[in-house]
mmCIF file of C-alpha atoms in Angstrom:
data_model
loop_
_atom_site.group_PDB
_atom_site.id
_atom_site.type_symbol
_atom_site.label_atom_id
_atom_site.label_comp_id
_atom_site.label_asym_id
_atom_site.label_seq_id
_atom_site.Cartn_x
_atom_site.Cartn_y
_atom_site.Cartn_z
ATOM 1 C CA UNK O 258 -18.887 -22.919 14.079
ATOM 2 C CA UNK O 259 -18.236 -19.996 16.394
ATOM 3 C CA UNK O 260 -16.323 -21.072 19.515
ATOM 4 C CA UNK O 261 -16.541 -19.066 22.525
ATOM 5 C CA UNK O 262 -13.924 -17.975 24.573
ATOM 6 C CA UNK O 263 -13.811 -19.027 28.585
ATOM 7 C CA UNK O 264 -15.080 -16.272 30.312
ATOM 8 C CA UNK O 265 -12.397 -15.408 32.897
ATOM 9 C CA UNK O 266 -13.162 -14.134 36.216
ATOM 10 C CA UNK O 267 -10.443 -11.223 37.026
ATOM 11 C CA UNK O 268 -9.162 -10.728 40.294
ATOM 12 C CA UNK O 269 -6.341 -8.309 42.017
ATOM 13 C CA UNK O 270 -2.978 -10.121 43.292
ATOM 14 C CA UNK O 271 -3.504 -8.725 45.994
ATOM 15 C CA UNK O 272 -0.239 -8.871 48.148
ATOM 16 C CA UNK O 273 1.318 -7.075 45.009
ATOM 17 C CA UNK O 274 -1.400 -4.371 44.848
ATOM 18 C CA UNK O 275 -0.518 -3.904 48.531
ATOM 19 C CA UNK O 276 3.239 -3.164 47.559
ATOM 20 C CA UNK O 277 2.203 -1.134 44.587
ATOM 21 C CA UNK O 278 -0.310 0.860 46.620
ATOM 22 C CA UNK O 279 2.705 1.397 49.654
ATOM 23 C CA UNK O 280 4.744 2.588 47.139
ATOM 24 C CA UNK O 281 2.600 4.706 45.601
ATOM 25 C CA UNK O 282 1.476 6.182 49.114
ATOM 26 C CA UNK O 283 5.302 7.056 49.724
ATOM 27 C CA UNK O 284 5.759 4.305 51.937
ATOM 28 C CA UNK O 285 3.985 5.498 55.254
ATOM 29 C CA UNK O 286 0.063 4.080 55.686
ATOM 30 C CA UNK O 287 -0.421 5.555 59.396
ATOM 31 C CA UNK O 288 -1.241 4.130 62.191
ATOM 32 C CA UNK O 289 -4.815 4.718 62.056
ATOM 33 C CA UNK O 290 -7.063 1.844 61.092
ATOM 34 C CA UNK O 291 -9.310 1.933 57.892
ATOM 35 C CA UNK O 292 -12.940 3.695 58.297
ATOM 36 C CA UNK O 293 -15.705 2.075 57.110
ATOM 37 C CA UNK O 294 -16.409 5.147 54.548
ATOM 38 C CA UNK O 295 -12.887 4.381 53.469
ATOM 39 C CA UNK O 296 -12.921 0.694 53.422
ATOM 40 C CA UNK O 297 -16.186 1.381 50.754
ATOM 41 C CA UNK O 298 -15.062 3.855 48.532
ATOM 42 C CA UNK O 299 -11.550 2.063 48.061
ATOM 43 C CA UNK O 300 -13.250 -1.212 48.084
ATOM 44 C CA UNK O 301 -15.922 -0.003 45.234
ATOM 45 C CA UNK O 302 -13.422 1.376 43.288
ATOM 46 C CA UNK O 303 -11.931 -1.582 42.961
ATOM 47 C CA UNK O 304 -14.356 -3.431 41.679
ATOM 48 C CA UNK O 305 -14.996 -0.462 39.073
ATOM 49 C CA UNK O 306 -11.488 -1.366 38.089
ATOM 50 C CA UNK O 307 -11.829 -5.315 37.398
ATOM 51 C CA UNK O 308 -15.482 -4.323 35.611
ATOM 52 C CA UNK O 309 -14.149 -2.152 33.360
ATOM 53 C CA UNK O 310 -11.018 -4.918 32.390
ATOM 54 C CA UNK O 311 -13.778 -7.261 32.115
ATOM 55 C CA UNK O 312 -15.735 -5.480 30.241
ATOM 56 C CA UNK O 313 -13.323 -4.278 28.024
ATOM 57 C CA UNK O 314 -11.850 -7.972 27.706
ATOM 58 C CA UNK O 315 -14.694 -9.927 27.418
ATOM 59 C CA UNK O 316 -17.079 -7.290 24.725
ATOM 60 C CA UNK O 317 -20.027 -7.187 27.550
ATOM 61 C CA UNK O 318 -21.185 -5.696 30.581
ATOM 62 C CA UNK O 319 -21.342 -7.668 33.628
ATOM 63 C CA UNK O 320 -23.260 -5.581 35.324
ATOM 64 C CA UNK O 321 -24.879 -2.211 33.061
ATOM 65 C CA UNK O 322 -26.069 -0.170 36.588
ATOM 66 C CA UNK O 323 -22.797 0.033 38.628
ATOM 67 C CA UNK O 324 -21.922 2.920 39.224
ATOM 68 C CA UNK O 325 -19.221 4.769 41.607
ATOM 69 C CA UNK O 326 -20.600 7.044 43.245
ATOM 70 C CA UNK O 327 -19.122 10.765 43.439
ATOM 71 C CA UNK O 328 -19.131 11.127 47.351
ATOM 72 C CA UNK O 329 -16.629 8.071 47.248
ATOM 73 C CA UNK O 330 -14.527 9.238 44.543
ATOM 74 C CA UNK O 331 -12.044 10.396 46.921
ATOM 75 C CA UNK O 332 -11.379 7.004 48.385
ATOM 76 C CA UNK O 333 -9.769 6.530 44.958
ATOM 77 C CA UNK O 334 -6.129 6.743 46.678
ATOM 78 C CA UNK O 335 -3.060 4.746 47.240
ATOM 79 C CA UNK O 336 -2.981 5.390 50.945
ATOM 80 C CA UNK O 337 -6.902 4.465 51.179
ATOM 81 C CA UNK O 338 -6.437 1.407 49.046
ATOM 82 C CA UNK O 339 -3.476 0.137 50.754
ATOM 83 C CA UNK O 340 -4.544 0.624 53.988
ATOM 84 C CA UNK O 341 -7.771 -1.610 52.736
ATOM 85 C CA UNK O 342 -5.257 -4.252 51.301
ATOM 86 C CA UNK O 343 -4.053 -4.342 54.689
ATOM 87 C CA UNK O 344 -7.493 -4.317 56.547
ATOM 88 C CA UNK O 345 -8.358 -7.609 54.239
ATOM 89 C CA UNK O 346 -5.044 -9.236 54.966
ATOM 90 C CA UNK O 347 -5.653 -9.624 58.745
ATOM 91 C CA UNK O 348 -9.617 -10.182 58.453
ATOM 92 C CA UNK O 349 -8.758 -13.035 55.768
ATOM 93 C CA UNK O 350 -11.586 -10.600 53.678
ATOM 94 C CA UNK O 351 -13.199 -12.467 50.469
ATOM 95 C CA UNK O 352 -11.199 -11.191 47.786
ATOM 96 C CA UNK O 353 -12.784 -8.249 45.508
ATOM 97 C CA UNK O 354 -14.863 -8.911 42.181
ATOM 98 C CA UNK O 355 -16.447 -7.188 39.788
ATOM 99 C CA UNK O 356 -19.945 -6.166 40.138
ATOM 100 C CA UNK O 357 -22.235 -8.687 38.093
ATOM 101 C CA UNK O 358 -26.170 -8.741 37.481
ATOM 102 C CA UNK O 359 -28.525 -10.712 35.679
ATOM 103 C CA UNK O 360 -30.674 -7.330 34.484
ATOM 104 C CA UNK O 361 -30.739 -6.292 30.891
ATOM 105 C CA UNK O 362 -29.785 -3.161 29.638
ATOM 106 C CA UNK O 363 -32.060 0.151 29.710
ATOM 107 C CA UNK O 364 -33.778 0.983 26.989
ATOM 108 C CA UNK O 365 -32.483 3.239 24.158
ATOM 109 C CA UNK O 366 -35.234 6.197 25.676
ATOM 110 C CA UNK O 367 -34.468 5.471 29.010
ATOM 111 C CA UNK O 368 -31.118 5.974 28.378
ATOM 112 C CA UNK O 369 -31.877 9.267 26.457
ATOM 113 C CA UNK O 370 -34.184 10.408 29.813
ATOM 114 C CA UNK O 371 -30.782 9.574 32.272
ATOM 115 C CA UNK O 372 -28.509 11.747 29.913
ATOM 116 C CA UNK O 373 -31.008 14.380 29.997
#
């Protein structure tokens, strides 16, 4: 019989993503808080990160219509993911998950019509 393997939820540890990010960043964050354009882009990329582990762990898509979009690539930064880190810290934030959906995948043609 085929046994299935425990799907595991990933998550981000994340005081030591807030020391990796610091370091990364050189060390100085600023004294300026986190925007809310900032606090979205770093927050979404994120979650791109654990969905793609997920994905690549687990042989499926959790969710097959996320998408980062490009106006938020540049949130995709140390500094902007640190200073997040920190931003969740002293709101006590929810931590970060991938995106998941119940919705199927497109269609071979409507696939074909999106690459187009």
């Amino acid at each position: 019989a085929f046994a299935a393997e425990a799907y595991e939820h990933y998550a981000f540890h994340q005081p030591l993503l807030l020391e990796l990010m610091r370091a990364a960043a050189g060390g100085a964050l600023g004294q300026a808080p986190i925007s809310e354009r900032e606090a979205e882009g770093s927050q979404k990329y994120l979650q791109g990160l654990l969905w793609i582990l997920e994905m690549y762990h687990h042989g499926y898509c959790g969710d097959f219509y996320f998408t980062l979009e490009k106006s938020l690539h540049c949130f995709a930064s140390a500094s902007c993911i640190a200073k997040l880190m920190v931003s969740m810290q002293e709101n006590d934030s929810e931590p970060i998950v991938p995106p998941r959906s119940e919705l199927p995948p497109m269609r071979p043609l409507s696939c074909a019509i999106c690459i187009l």
